[in-house]
Short mmCIF file of C-alpha atoms in Angstrom, two decimals:
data_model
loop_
_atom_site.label_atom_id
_atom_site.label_comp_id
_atom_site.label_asym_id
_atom_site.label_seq_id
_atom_site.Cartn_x
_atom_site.Cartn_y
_atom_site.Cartn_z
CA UNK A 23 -86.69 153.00 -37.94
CA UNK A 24 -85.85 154.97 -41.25
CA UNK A 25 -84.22 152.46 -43.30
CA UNK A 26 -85.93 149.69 -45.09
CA UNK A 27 -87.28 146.72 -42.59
CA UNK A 28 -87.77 143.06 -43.71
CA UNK A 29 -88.69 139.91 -41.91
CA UNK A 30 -88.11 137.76 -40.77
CA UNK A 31 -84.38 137.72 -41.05
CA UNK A 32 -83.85 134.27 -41.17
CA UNK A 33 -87.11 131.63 -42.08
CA UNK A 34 -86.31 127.95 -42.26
CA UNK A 35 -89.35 126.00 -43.85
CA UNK A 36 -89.85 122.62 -45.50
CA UNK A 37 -89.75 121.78 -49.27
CA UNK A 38 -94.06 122.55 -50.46
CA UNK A 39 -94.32 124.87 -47.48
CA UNK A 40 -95.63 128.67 -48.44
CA UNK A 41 -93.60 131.40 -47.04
CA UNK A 42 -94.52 135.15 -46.60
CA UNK A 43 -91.65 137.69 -46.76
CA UNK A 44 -92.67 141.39 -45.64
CA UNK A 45 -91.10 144.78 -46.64
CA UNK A 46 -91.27 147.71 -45.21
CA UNK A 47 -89.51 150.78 -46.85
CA UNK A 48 -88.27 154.15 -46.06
CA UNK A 49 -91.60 156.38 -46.11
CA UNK A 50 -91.94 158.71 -49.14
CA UNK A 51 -90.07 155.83 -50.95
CA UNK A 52 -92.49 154.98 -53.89
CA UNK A 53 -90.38 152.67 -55.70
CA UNK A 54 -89.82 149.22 -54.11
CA UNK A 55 -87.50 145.98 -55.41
CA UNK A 56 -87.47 142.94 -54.81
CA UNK A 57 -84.39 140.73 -55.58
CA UNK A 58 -82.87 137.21 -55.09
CA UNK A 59 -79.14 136.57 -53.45
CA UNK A 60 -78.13 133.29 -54.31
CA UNK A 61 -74.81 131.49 -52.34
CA UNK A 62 -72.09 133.10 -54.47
CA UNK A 63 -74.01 134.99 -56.94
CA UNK A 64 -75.33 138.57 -57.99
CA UNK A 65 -78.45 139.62 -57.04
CA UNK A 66 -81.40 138.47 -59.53
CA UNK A 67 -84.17 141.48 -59.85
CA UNK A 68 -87.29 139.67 -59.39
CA UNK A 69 -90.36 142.37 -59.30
CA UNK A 70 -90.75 146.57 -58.62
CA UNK A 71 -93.83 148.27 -57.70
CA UNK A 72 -93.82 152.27 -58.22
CA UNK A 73 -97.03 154.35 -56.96
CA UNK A 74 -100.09 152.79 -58.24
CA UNK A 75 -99.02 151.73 -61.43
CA UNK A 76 -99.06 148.08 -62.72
CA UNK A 77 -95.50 146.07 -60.83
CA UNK A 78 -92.99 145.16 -63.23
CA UNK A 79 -92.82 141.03 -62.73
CA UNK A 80 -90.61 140.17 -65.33
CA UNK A 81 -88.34 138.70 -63.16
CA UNK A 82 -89.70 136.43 -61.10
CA UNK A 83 -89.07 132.88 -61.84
CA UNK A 84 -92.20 131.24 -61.74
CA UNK A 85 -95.68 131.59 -61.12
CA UNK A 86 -95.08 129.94 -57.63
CA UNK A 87 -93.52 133.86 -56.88
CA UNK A 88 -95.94 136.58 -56.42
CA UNK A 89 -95.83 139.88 -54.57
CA UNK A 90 -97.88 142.55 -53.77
CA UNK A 91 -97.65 145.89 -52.18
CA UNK A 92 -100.50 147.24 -50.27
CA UNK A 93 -101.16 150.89 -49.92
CA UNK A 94 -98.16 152.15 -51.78
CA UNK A 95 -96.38 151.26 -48.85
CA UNK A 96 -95.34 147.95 -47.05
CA UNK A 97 -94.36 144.55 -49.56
CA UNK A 98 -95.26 140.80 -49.20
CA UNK A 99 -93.16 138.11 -51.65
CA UNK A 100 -95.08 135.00 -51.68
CA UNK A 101 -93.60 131.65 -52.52
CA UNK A 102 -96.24 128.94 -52.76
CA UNK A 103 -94.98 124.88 -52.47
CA UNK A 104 -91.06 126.29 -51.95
CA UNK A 105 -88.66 124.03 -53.21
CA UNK A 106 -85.18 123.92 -52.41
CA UNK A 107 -83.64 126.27 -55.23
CA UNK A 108 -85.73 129.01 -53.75
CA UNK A 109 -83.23 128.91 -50.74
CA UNK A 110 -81.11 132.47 -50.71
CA UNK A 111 -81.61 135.86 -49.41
CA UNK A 112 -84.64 137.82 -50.64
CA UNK A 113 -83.36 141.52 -50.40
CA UNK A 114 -85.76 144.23 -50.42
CA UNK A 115 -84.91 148.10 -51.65
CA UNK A 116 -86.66 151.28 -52.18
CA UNK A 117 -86.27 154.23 -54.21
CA UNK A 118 -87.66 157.76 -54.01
CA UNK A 119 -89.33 157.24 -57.59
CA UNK A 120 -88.76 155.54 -60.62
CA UNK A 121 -86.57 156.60 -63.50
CA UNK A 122 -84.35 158.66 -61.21
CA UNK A 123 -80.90 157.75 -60.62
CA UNK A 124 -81.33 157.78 -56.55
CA UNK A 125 -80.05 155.52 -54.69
CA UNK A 126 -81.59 152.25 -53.95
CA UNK A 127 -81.59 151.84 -50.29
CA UNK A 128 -81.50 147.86 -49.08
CA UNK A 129 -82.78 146.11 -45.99
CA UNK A 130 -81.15 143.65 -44.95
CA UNK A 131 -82.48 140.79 -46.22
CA UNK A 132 -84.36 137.77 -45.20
CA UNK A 133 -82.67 134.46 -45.73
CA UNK A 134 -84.79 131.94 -46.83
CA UNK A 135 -83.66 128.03 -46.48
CA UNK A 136 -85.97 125.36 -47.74
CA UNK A 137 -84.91 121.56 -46.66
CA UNK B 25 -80.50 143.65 -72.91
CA UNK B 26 -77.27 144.66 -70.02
CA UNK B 27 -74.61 142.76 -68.09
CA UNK B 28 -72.11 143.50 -65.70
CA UNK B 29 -68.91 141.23 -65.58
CA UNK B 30 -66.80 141.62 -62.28
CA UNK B 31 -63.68 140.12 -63.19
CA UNK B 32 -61.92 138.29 -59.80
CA UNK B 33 -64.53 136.74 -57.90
CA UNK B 34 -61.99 137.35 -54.75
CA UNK B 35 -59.06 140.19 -54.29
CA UNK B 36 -56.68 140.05 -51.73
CA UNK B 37 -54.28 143.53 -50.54
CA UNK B 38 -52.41 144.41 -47.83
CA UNK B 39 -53.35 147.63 -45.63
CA UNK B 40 -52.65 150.35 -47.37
CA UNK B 41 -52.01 149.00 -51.08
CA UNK B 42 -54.01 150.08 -53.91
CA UNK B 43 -57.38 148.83 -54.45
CA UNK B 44 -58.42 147.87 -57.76
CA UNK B 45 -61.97 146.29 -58.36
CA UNK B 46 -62.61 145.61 -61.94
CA UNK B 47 -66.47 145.62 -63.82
CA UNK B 48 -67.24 145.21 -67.59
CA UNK B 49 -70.51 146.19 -68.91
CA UNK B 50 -73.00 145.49 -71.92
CA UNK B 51 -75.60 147.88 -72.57
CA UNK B 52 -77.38 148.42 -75.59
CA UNK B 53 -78.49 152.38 -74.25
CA UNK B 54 -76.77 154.82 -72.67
CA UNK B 55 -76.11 153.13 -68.82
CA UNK B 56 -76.28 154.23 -65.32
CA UNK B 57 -73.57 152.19 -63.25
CA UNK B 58 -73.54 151.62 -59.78
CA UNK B 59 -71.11 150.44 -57.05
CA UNK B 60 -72.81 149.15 -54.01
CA UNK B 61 -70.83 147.54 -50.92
CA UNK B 62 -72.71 145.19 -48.70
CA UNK B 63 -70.41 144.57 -45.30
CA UNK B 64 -71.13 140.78 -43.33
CA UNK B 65 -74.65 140.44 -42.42
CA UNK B 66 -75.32 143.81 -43.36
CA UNK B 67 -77.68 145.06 -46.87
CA UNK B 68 -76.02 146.61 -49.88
CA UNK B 69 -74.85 150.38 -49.72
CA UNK B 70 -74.29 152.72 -52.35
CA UNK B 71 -70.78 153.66 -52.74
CA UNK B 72 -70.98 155.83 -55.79
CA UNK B 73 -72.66 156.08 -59.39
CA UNK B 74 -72.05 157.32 -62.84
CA UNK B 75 -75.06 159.05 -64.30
CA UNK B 76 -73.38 160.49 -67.42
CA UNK B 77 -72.06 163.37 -65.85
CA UNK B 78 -68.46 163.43 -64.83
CA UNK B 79 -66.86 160.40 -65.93
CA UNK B 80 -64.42 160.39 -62.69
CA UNK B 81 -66.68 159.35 -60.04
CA UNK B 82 -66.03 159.91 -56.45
CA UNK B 83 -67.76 158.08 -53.60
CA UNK B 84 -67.88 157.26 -50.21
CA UNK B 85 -65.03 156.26 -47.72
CA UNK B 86 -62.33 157.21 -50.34
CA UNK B 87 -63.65 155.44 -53.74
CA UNK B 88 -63.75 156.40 -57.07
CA UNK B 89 -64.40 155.01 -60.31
CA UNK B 90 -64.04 156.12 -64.01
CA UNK B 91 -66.55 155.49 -66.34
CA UNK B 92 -64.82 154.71 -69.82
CA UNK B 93 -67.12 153.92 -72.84
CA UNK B 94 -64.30 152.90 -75.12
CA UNK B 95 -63.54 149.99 -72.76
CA UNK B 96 -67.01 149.85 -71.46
CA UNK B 97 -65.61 149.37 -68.05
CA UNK B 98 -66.49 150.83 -64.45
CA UNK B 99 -63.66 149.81 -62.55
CA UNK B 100 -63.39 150.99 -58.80
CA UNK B 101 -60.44 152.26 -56.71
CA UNK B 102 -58.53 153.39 -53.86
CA UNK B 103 -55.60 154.19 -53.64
CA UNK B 104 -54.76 153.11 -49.87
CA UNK B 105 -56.84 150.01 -48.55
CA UNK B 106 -58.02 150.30 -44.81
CA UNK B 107 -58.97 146.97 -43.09
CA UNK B 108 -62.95 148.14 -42.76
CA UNK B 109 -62.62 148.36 -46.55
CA UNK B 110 -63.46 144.47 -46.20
CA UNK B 111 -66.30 143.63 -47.68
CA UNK B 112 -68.00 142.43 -51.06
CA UNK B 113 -68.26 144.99 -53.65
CA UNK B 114 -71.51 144.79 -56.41
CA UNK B 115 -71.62 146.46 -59.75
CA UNK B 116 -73.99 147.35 -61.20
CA UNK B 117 -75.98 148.67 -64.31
CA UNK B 118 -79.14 149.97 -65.63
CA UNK B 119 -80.71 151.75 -68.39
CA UNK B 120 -81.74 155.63 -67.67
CA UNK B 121 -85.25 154.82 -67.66
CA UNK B 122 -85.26 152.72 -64.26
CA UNK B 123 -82.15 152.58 -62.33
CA UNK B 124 -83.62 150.28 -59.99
CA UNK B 125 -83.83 147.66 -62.17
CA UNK B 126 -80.74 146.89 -62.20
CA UNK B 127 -78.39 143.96 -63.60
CA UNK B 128 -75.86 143.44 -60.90
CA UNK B 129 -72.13 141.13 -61.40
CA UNK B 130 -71.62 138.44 -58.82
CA UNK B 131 -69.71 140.34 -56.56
CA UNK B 132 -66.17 140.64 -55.13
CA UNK B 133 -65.04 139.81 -51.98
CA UNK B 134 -62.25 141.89 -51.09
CA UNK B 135 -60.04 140.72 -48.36
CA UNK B 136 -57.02 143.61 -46.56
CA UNK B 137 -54.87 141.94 -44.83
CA UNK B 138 -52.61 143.56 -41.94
#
């Protein structure tokens, strides 16, 4: 498709489980977001990747988050031994590059809920 | 640092009314701000920005906002409310060297009733 894909939509794990998120973005895109939806609240930026260069992680909230991006392209947002904060919606975005003022484009999120 | 303040977690109109959606910001540089809509079970959508250009910004489906630095506000409007209009509205700011990173309010949920 050409908009940005993420799955799975909805995971339901148990508190200590790891979970796997995956992002796919628009091709071309080489900026890519990651941020956290919490029930009733703004989105929380969490970790960008642009072309090869070092991600930005100065958002995510512990060192039970981690992300990568393989091949400039496609995203994976670990979260080792979830607990049951970590339950919201993980949205994904890309960009056409850094330090522009395009538009972020958004999947549609994967909702996370850890019981 | 930057903040966003959407003030009104919920708004309520009737079709065809004036909608008014109101965001403070904080930002210690020169911002970018952002509207973005996200419809149920759908992922956010731009609906227009301000990237120091015109200060009267027009966006999709019949928005606009006005970027005033005296009152450091971004509010968004439209001057006839249509029932797909229903939705939760983001704002949204950044600093003009990444305007994905982003600092986004909490949202509001804007209900049009018939």
């Amino acid at each position: 498709g050409a908009g940005v894909s993420q799955s799975p939509s909805n995971k339901v794990t148990e508190k200590g489980k790891d979970v796997e998120l995956r992002c796919d973005p628009i091709s071309g895109h080489t900026a890519l977001y990651w941020y956290r939806q919490s029930l009733g609240q703004g989105l929380e930026f969490l970790i960008y990747f642009q072309g090869n260069s070092a991600p930005d992680k100065s958002g995510l909230p512990s060192d039970r988050f981690s992300a990568e991006r393989t091949g400039g392209s496609v995203s994976t947002l670990t979260i080792q031994r979830t607990q049951q904060e970590d339950s919201a919606v993980y949205l994904c975005a890309s960009s056409i590059r850094q330090g522009s003022a395009g538009e972020l484009f958004f999947g549609e999120g994967s909702r996370l809920t850890v019981l | 640092a930057q903040s966003v303040t959407q003030l009104g977690s919920h708004v309520s109109v009737s079709e065809g009314a004036l909608v008014l959606l109101r965001c403070n910001y904080s930002s210690s540089v020169p911002p970018y701000l952002f509207w973005y809509v996200q419809y149920p079970n759908q992922g956010l959508q731009l609906l227009l920005k301000y990237t120091s250009a015109a200060t009267l910004v027009k966006g999709i489906n019949g928005f606009e906002a006005e970027f005033k630095k005296s009152e450091t506000s971004f509010h968004l409007t439209k001057p006839s409310a249509h029932m797909s209009d229903a939705a939760e509205y983001f704002c949204a700011v950044s600093d003009q060297t990444n305007a994905g990173k982003s600092t986004f309010g909490d949202g509001t949920t804007l209900t049009v009733k018939p």
